[in-house]
Structure formats: C-alpha cells, structure tokens
PDB file of C-alpha atoms in Angstrom:
ATOM      1  CA  MET A   1     -23.117 -15.571  -7.395  1.00 53.00           C
ATOM      2  CA  VAL A   2     -23.024 -12.012  -6.963  1.00 55.00           C
ATOM      3  CA  ASP A   3     -21.198  -9.892 -10.122  1.00 57.00           C
ATOM      4  CA  PRO A   4     -17.661 -10.470  -9.291  1.00 54.00           C
ATOM      5  CA  THR A   5     -17.182  -6.885 -11.312  1.00 52.00           C
ATOM      6  CA  SER A   6     -19.921  -4.719  -8.494  1.00 58.00           C
ATOM      7  CA  GLU A   7     -19.024  -3.862  -4.969  1.00 58.00           C
ATOM      8  CA  LEU A   8     -19.719  -6.426  -2.750  1.00 53.00           C
ATOM      9  CA  GLU A   9     -21.904  -4.272  -0.170  1.00 54.00           C
ATOM     10  CA  GLU A  10     -22.562  -4.851   3.505  1.00 58.00           C
ATOM     11  CA  ASP A  11     -25.855  -6.868   2.304  1.00 66.00           C
ATOM     12  CA  VAL A  12     -24.111  -9.535   0.317  1.00 75.00           C
ATOM     13  CA  ASP A  13     -25.055 -12.660   2.492  1.00 80.00           C
ATOM     14  CA  GLU A  14     -22.596 -15.411   3.094  1.00 85.00           C
ATOM     15  CA  GLU A  15     -24.359 -17.824   0.914  1.00 87.00           C
ATOM     16  CA  SER A  16     -24.862 -15.410  -2.294  1.00 86.00           C
ATOM     17  CA  ALA A  17     -20.968 -14.202  -1.947  1.00 88.00           C
ATOM     18  CA  PRO A  18     -18.325 -15.494  -4.007  1.00 91.00           C
ATOM     19  CA  ARG A  19     -15.884 -18.378  -2.787  1.00 94.00           C
ATOM     20  CA  CYS A  20     -12.818 -18.357  -1.155  1.00 95.00           C
ATOM     21  CA  ALA A  21     -10.489 -19.995  -3.679  1.00 96.00           C
ATOM     22  CA  THR A  22      -7.938 -21.286  -1.248  1.00 97.00           C
ATOM     23  CA  CYS A  23     -10.196 -22.229   1.486  1.00 96.00           C
ATOM     24  CA  GLY A  24     -13.986 -22.361  -0.075  1.00 95.00           C
ATOM     25  CA  GLU A  25     -15.011 -20.045   2.729  1.00 94.00           C
ATOM     26  CA  PRO A  26     -17.262 -16.836   1.470  1.00 93.00           C
ATOM     27  CA  ALA A  27     -15.100 -13.646   0.318  1.00 92.00           C
ATOM     28  CA  LEU A  28     -16.723 -10.763   2.173  1.00 87.00           C
ATOM     29  CA  GLY A  29     -15.958  -7.842   4.402  1.00 85.00           C
ATOM     30  CA  THR A  30     -12.815  -5.900   4.527  1.00 85.00           C
ATOM     31  CA  GLY A  31     -10.124  -8.275   3.657  1.00 87.00           C
ATOM     32  CA  HIS A  32     -11.803  -9.612   0.210  1.00 90.00           C
ATOM     33  CA  ARG A  33      -9.478  -9.529  -2.506  1.00 93.00           C
ATOM     34  CA  THR A  34      -9.780 -10.351  -5.906  1.00 93.00           C
ATOM     35  CA  VAL A  35      -7.383 -11.352  -8.647  1.00 95.00           C
ATOM     36  CA  THR A  36      -8.447 -10.909 -12.178  1.00 94.00           C
ATOM     37  CA  TRP A  37      -7.159 -11.605 -15.832  1.00 94.00           C
ATOM     38  CA  VAL A  38      -8.016 -12.117 -18.975  1.00 93.00           C
ATOM     39  CA  ASP A  39      -7.499 -15.707 -20.800  1.00 91.00           C
ATOM     40  CA  GLY A  40      -8.631 -16.219 -24.233  1.00 91.00           C
ATOM     41  CA  GLY A  41     -10.722 -13.142 -24.589  1.00 93.00           C
ATOM     42  CA  ASP A  42     -12.620 -13.929 -21.390  1.00 94.00           C
ATOM     43  CA  ALA A  43     -12.252 -12.377 -17.926  1.00 94.00           C
ATOM     44  CA  VAL A  44     -10.955 -14.851 -14.838  1.00 94.00           C
ATOM     45  CA  HIS A  45     -11.887 -13.864 -11.413  1.00 94.00           C
ATOM     46  CA  ARG A  46     -10.597 -15.198  -8.517  1.00 96.00           C
ATOM     47  CA  HIS A  47     -11.801 -14.589  -4.738  1.00 95.00           C
ATOM     48  CA  PHE A  48     -10.076 -14.548  -1.489  1.00 96.00           C
ATOM     49  CA  CYS A  49     -11.433 -13.677   2.364  1.00 93.00           C
ATOM     50  CA  SER A  50      -8.333 -12.907   3.083  1.00 94.00           C
ATOM     51  CA  PRO A  51      -4.935 -11.499   2.268  1.00 95.00           C
ATOM     52  CA  SER A  52      -3.420 -14.597   3.870  1.00 96.00           C
ATOM     53  CA  CYS A  53      -5.462 -16.833   1.713  1.00 96.00           C
ATOM     54  CA  ARG A  54      -4.495 -14.642  -1.337  1.00 95.00           C
ATOM     55  CA  ALA A  55      -0.633 -14.871  -0.548  1.00 95.00           C
ATOM     56  CA  GLY A  56      -1.473 -18.621   0.379  1.00 95.00           C
ATOM     57  CA  TRP A  57      -2.816 -19.284  -3.498  1.00 95.00           C
ATOM     58  CA  ASP A  58      -1.138 -21.503  -6.117  1.00 92.00           C
ATOM     59  CA  ASP A  59      -0.829 -18.612  -8.682  1.00 92.00           C
ATOM     60  CA  GLU A  60      -2.724 -20.070 -12.097  1.00 90.00           C
ATOM     61  CA  ARG A  61      -2.558 -16.833 -14.381  1.00 90.00           C
ATOM     62  CA  PRO A  62      -0.252 -17.302 -17.595  1.00 84.00           C
ATOM     63  CA  SER A  63       1.937 -14.791 -16.844  1.00 75.00           C
ATOM     64  CA  ALA A  64       2.722 -16.213 -12.896  1.00 66.00           C
ATOM     65  CA  GLY A  65       4.933 -18.565 -14.376  1.00 56.00           C
ATOM     66  CA  GLY A  66       2.975 -21.465 -12.274  1.00 51.00           C
TER      67      GLY A  66
END
C-alpha cells in the first residue's frame, strides 16, 4: 500500500492504492478523501473513494460518539 501520509499522484495504480473504507474500491483521483486520527499513540487512517462514501461511513473515531 502507498504511504497514506504522502500525496497520491496520478502514477499510483489501482492495485497499490488504499481501499475505500466504505465500498472497498481503490481510493484514487480527485474524489479521494482521507480521515486521520490518533488512537493510543498510533495514527489511524481511513480512505474513501468519493465524498459520498465518506458521508456514508459509520464513523468509528472515539470522539465521534459512535
């Protein structure tokens, strides 16, 4: 997988792209969104392939109250 803290440029292919936390598709392109938080001293990342998948995500962050 590509380092989630780096810029995802056009040369990233579907196989090495992070997967959408909602639908499992490659999270690439201009619709790509990332949510990052710290949990127990570790950085946790969730990637999304589109704003609609981001909106449909069952937010698991401790501060989300869910």
